[in-house]
Coordinates of C-alpha atoms in Angstrom, one line a residue:
M1 CA 22.8 36.5 -44.6
A2 CA 24.4 32.9 -45.2
K3 CA 24.4 31.7 -49.0
A4 CA 21.6 29.4 -50.2
V5 CA 22.8 26.1 -50.3
R6 CA 22.6 24.6 -54.2
I7 CA 22.1 21.4 -55.6
R8 CA 25.5 21.6 -57.3
D9 CA 27.1 21.9 -53.7
I10 CA 25.7 18.8 -52.2
A11 CA 26.5 17.4 -55.9
A12 CA 30.3 18.8 -55.3
A13 CA 30.5 17.3 -51.5
C14 CA 29.5 13.6 -52.4
G15 CA 31.0 13.4 -56.1
V16 CA 28.1 12.4 -57.8
S17 CA 26.4 14.7 -60.7
P18 CA 23.6 17.5 -59.9
G19 CA 21.4 14.9 -61.8
A20 CA 22.0 12.4 -59.1
V21 CA 21.3 15.0 -56.1
S22 CA 17.9 16.2 -57.8
R23 CA 16.8 12.3 -58.2
A24 CA 17.9 11.8 -54.8
L25 CA 16.1 14.7 -53.3
K26 CA 12.9 14.4 -54.9
G27 CA 12.6 10.7 -54.3
Q28 CA 12.7 9.6 -57.9
P29 CA 14.1 6.1 -59.2
G30 CA 17.2 5.4 -60.8
L31 CA 20.1 5.5 -57.5
R32 CA 20.9 2.9 -55.4
E33 CA 19.7 3.4 -51.7
E34 CA 23.0 3.9 -50.4
T35 CA 23.7 7.0 -52.5
R36 CA 20.3 8.4 -51.7
Q37 CA 20.7 8.1 -48.3
R38 CA 24.1 9.9 -48.6
I39 CA 23.0 12.4 -50.5
I40 CA 20.0 13.3 -48.2
A41 CA 22.6 13.4 -45.3
A42 CA 24.9 15.4 -47.3
A43 CA 21.8 17.8 -47.9
E44 CA 21.2 18.0 -44.2
Q45 CA 24.7 18.5 -43.0
H46 CA 25.1 21.5 -45.3
G47 CA 21.2 23.1 -44.4
Y48 CA 19.7 22.3 -47.9
D49 CA 16.2 24.0 -47.9
F50 CA 13.9 21.0 -48.3
S51 CA 10.7 23.0 -48.7
R52 CA 12.0 24.2 -52.1
L53 CA 11.3 20.8 -53.2
R54 CA 7.3 21.1 -52.4
S55 CA 7.2 24.2 -54.4
D56 CA 5.3 22.5 -57.2
K57 CA 1.8 21.1 -56.9
I58 CA 0.9 17.9 -55.3
K59 CA 0.5 15.4 -58.1
R60 CA 0.8 12.0 -56.5
V61 CA -0.2 10.9 -53.3
L62 CA 0.5 7.5 -51.7
F63 CA -1.9 6.2 -48.9
L64 CA 0.1 3.7 -46.6
L65 CA -1.6 1.1 -44.2
H66 CA 0.3 -1.3 -42.0
R67 CA -0.6 -5.0 -42.8
Q68 CA -0.6 -5.5 -38.9
H69 CA -4.0 -4.3 -39.3
N70 CA -4.9 -7.9 -40.8
I71 CA -5.9 -6.0 -44.0
S72 CA -9.3 -8.0 -44.5
R73 CA -10.2 -6.9 -41.0
A74 CA -9.8 -3.5 -41.5
L75 CA -11.1 -2.5 -44.3
P76 CA -14.6 -2.3 -43.8
F77 CA -13.3 1.0 -41.7
Y78 CA -10.3 2.0 -44.1
S79 CA -12.3 1.6 -47.2
P80 CA -14.8 4.3 -46.8
L81 CA -11.9 6.7 -45.8
F82 CA -9.4 5.7 -48.7
L83 CA -12.6 5.9 -51.7
S84 CA -13.4 9.3 -49.8
L85 CA -9.8 10.5 -50.2
E86 CA -9.5 9.0 -53.9
A87 CA -12.8 11.1 -54.8
Q88 CA -11.0 14.4 -53.5
C89 CA -8.0 13.5 -55.2
R90 CA -9.7 13.1 -58.4
E91 CA -11.4 16.3 -58.1
Q92 CA -8.1 18.1 -57.4
D93 CA -6.2 15.8 -60.6
I94 CA -4.3 13.8 -57.9
A95 CA -3.5 10.3 -58.5
L96 CA -3.6 8.2 -55.6
S97 CA -1.9 4.6 -54.6
F98 CA -1.9 2.3 -52.2
L99 CA 0.5 0.2 -50.0
A100 CA 0.5 -1.9 -47.4
T101 CA 3.7 -2.3 -45.7
G102 CA 5.4 -3.6 -42.1
P103 CA 8.6 -4.2 -40.7
G104 CA 11.3 -5.4 -42.4
D105 CA 10.0 -4.2 -45.7
P106 CA 12.5 -1.9 -48.0
L107 CA 9.9 0.7 -46.8
A108 CA 12.2 3.2 -48.8
E109 CA 12.1 1.3 -52.0
Q110 CA 8.5 0.4 -52.0
V111 CA 7.7 3.9 -51.8
L112 CA 9.9 5.1 -54.4
R113 CA 8.1 2.9 -56.9
H114 CA 5.1 5.0 -56.5
Q115 CA 7.1 8.2 -56.7
P116 CA 4.9 10.4 -54.7
D117 CA 4.8 14.0 -53.9
A118 CA 3.6 13.3 -51.0
M119 CA 2.3 10.7 -48.6
I120 CA -0.5 9.7 -46.0
C121 CA -0.3 7.2 -43.3
A122 CA -3.7 5.8 -42.0
G123 CA -3.5 3.3 -38.3
F124 CA -0.7 2.0 -36.6
F125 CA 2.5 2.7 -37.4
E126 CA 6.0 1.9 -35.3
P127 CA 7.5 5.1 -34.8
E128 CA 10.6 3.4 -36.6
L129 CA 8.5 3.1 -39.5
L130 CA 7.6 6.9 -39.3
A131 CA 11.4 7.7 -39.0
M132 CA 12.1 5.8 -42.5
L133 CA 9.2 7.9 -44.0
E134 CA 10.3 11.2 -42.7
Q135 CA 13.7 10.4 -44.3
L136 CA 12.4 10.7 -47.4
K137 CA 11.6 14.9 -47.0
L138 CA 7.9 14.5 -48.5
P139 CA 5.1 15.6 -47.3
L140 CA 3.3 13.4 -44.9
V141 CA 0.1 13.4 -42.9
L142 CA -1.0 10.8 -40.2
V143 CA -5.0 9.5 -40.0
D144 CA -5.8 7.3 -36.7
L145 CA -2.4 8.2 -35.2
W146 CA -0.7 11.1 -33.4
S147 CA 3.2 11.6 -33.8
P148 CA 4.7 14.6 -32.0
G149 CA 5.6 17.1 -34.9
L150 CA 3.3 15.5 -37.7
P151 CA 0.2 16.7 -38.5
C152 CA -2.3 14.3 -37.7
I153 CA -6.2 13.5 -38.4
N154 CA -7.9 11.6 -35.7
P155 CA -11.5 11.0 -34.4
D156 CA -12.1 12.2 -30.7
N157 CA -11.4 8.6 -29.2
V158 CA -11.1 9.8 -25.4
Q159 CA -15.0 11.1 -25.8
G160 CA -16.5 8.2 -27.8
G161 CA -14.6 5.6 -25.0
Y162 CA -16.4 7.7 -22.8
L163 CA -19.5 8.2 -24.3
A164 CA -19.7 4.1 -24.8
T165 CA -18.8 3.4 -20.8
R166 CA -21.3 6.4 -19.7
H167 CA -24.2 4.5 -21.5
L168 CA -23.3 1.1 -20.0
L169 CA -23.4 2.7 -16.8
A170 CA -26.6 4.5 -17.9
Q171 CA -28.2 0.7 -18.4
G172 CA -27.7 -0.3 -15.0
R173 CA -24.5 -2.4 -15.4
Q174 CA -22.4 -2.9 -12.8
R175 CA -19.4 -5.0 -14.1
I176 CA -18.1 -3.2 -17.6
A177 CA -15.1 -4.6 -19.0
F178 CA -12.6 -3.5 -21.6
L179 CA -11.2 -5.4 -24.5
A180 CA -8.5 -4.5 -27.0
S181 CA -6.2 -6.4 -29.3
T182 CA -3.2 -3.6 -27.6
L183 CA -2.5 -0.6 -26.0
A184 CA 0.5 0.1 -28.1
H185 CA -1.8 1.8 -30.9
Y186 CA -2.7 5.4 -30.2
S187 CA -6.0 5.4 -30.9
I188 CA -7.1 2.3 -28.3
R189 CA -5.2 4.3 -25.6
Q190 CA -7.4 7.0 -25.8
R191 CA -10.1 4.9 -25.9
E192 CA -9.4 3.4 -22.7
Q193 CA -8.7 6.8 -21.4
G194 CA -12.4 7.3 -22.1
Y195 CA -13.5 4.1 -20.6
R196 CA -11.3 5.1 -17.3
Q197 CA -12.6 8.8 -17.2
A198 CA -16.1 7.6 -17.2
L199 CA -15.7 4.6 -14.6
Y200 CA -14.1 7.6 -12.6
E201 CA -16.6 10.2 -12.7
A202 CA -18.8 7.2 -11.7
R203 CA -16.9 6.5 -8.6
R204 CA -17.0 2.8 -10.4
L205 CA -13.6 1.0 -9.6
M206 CA -13.4 -2.4 -11.8
P207 CA -11.0 -5.1 -11.3
P208 CA -7.6 -5.3 -13.1
E209 CA -9.0 -8.7 -15.3
Y210 CA -11.7 -6.8 -16.7
E211 CA -9.3 -4.9 -18.7
A212 CA -8.9 -7.7 -21.3
I213 CA -5.6 -7.1 -23.6
A214 CA -5.1 -10.0 -26.5
L215 CA -1.7 -11.7 -26.2
P216 CA 0.7 -10.7 -28.6
Q217 CA 2.0 -13.8 -29.9
L218 CA -0.9 -15.4 -31.1
D219 CA -3.1 -14.4 -34.0
T220 CA -5.2 -11.2 -33.7
E221 CA -8.3 -12.9 -34.1
Q222 CA -7.3 -16.0 -32.0
A223 CA -5.7 -13.8 -29.5
L224 CA -9.5 -12.0 -29.0
V225 CA -11.3 -15.0 -28.6
C226 CA -9.1 -16.5 -25.7
A227 CA -9.8 -13.0 -24.1
I228 CA -13.1 -12.7 -24.7
N229 CA -13.5 -16.4 -23.2
G230 CA -11.0 -15.7 -20.5
L231 CA -13.6 -13.0 -19.3
F232 CA -16.7 -15.1 -19.3
D233 CA -14.6 -17.7 -17.5
L234 CA -14.3 -15.1 -14.3
A235 CA -15.8 -15.8 -11.4
E236 CA -17.8 -12.9 -11.9
P237 CA -17.9 -12.3 -15.4
P238 CA -18.7 -8.9 -16.9
D239 CA -22.3 -7.9 -17.8
A240 CA -21.1 -5.4 -20.1
I241 CA -18.1 -5.0 -22.7
F242 CA -17.0 -2.1 -24.4
A243 CA -14.8 -3.7 -27.4
Y244 CA -12.3 -1.3 -29.2
N245 CA -14.1 -1.5 -32.7
D246 CA -16.9 -3.3 -34.3
A247 CA -14.4 -6.5 -35.5
T248 CA -14.1 -7.1 -31.8
A249 CA -17.6 -6.7 -30.7
L250 CA -18.6 -9.0 -33.7
L251 CA -16.3 -11.7 -31.9
V252 CA -17.6 -11.1 -28.5
L253 CA -21.2 -11.6 -30.4
R254 CA -19.9 -15.0 -31.8
V255 CA -18.5 -16.0 -28.8
C256 CA -21.6 -15.3 -26.8
A257 CA -23.5 -17.3 -29.2
E258 CA -21.3 -20.5 -29.3
R259 CA -21.3 -20.0 -25.1
G260 CA -25.4 -20.0 -24.8
L261 CA -25.2 -16.2 -23.4
R262 CA -28.1 -13.7 -24.6
V263 CA -27.0 -10.5 -25.6
P264 CA -28.0 -7.8 -24.1
E265 CA -29.7 -9.4 -21.4
D266 CA -26.8 -11.3 -20.1
V267 CA -24.1 -9.3 -21.5
A268 CA -24.5 -5.4 -22.6
L269 CA -22.0 -4.7 -25.7
V270 CA -20.7 -1.4 -27.5
G271 CA -18.5 -1.5 -30.1
F272 CA -16.4 1.5 -32.0
D273 CA -16.3 2.7 -35.5
D274 CA -19.7 2.0 -36.5
I275 CA -18.8 0.0 -39.8
E276 CA -21.4 -1.3 -42.1
P277 CA -21.7 -5.0 -40.5
A278 CA -22.7 -3.5 -36.9
A279 CA -26.0 -2.8 -38.1
W280 CA -26.6 -6.2 -40.1
S281 CA -25.3 -7.9 -36.9
Q282 CA -28.0 -10.1 -34.6
P283 CA -28.5 -8.0 -32.1
P284 CA -27.5 -5.1 -34.0
L285 CA -24.6 -3.5 -32.6
T286 CA -24.3 -0.1 -30.5
T287 CA -21.4 2.1 -31.3
V288 CA -19.6 5.2 -31.6
A289 CA -19.5 6.6 -35.2
V290 CA -16.8 7.8 -36.8
D291 CA -17.2 10.0 -39.7
K292 CA -14.8 7.9 -41.8
Q293 CA -15.1 9.9 -44.9
Q294 CA -14.6 13.1 -43.3
L295 CA -10.9 11.7 -42.0
G296 CA -10.0 11.3 -45.3
R297 CA -11.0 14.3 -46.7
E298 CA -9.5 16.5 -43.5
A299 CA -6.3 14.5 -44.5
L300 CA -6.1 15.8 -47.9
N301 CA -6.9 19.4 -47.1
V302 CA -4.3 19.5 -44.3
L303 CA -1.8 18.1 -46.8
L304 CA -2.4 20.5 -49.9
A305 CA -2.7 23.3 -47.3
E306 CA 0.9 22.0 -45.7
R307 CA -0.3 22.7 -42.2
K308 CA 3.0 20.9 -40.7
E309 CA 2.0 20.4 -37.4
A310 CA -1.8 20.7 -37.7
S311 CA -3.8 18.0 -35.2
V312 CA -7.4 18.1 -36.3
L313 CA -9.9 16.2 -33.9
L314 CA -13.2 15.2 -35.5
P315 CA -16.3 14.8 -33.3
V316 CA -17.8 11.2 -33.0
S317 CA -21.3 10.1 -31.8
L318 CA -23.3 7.2 -30.1
V319 CA -25.3 5.1 -32.2
I320 CA -27.5 2.8 -29.8
R321 CA -28.8 -0.4 -31.1
A322 CA -29.9 -3.8 -29.5
S323 CA -26.8 -4.8 -28.1
S324 CA -26.6 -2.5 -25.4
G325 CA -30.2 -2.6 -24.3
A326 CA -31.4 -2.5 -20.6
R327 CA -31.9 -5.8 -19.1
N328 CA -35.7 -7.0 -18.3
A329 CA -36.8 -5.7 -14.8

């Protein structure tokens, strides 16, 4: 039986003190990043069992959100998730902190300032950023995102896209468009898949221009407004739009008001997420409801249970409001 690699073995290999190795492996401050990475690389090379570091109870969790989301527009979705997570952390005597980050940031340095025992990432993160987070050797759970080999908590995005599109088909809509900011995000691709599945089952084929994806080089809101106007400028504009989230569906309502289009008489509309403003809009927005509080609760449950490859799929439901009503006969 091979002898277990000890911290002093790694210290000898790197020419540093055992205390420096301990700080590096636990993500504690007091080391240069170059030294910390060298120690971790040596530990991996010698076969050190990193799970030994996680024997203590989790006391600090860091919640990460990507700045690409446009934090102010993303908060109506992520705030209930974060607050639910905070409440559950409080019950477990866990301190929860928050970090908004993105490419080009000194990610490891930012994370280590919080001295977390574990991390929860919500929404889109580039594979490169996830790889950097995995190098920290801390427990990590993804919410509203999927990556192979990592525990993930997601709403059933495919079913949501399917329900939204089936509802528009049932209202007698003939030209149903899909509107999104990008297809790089896992959840958006899944919602688009549900849209396609519903059309396929209905034996309906929409022209390619009805899949409106915002241009990446513009501000997200500006790019989405351009995509919406592009749909309405078509020779045969859509009579229904499935928007990938409610914030985007609310932009559709604004553009329709500016162009004198009536919702739902001229164009029916369905969003996704069921954020609070969806019920306040005029007309109120039909949407796919996601249990955001449950996303937060499940994330912490998986983290504390150390279910290293768990993939949890939460059910969604359609909330029917005036924006997708049937046209008058």
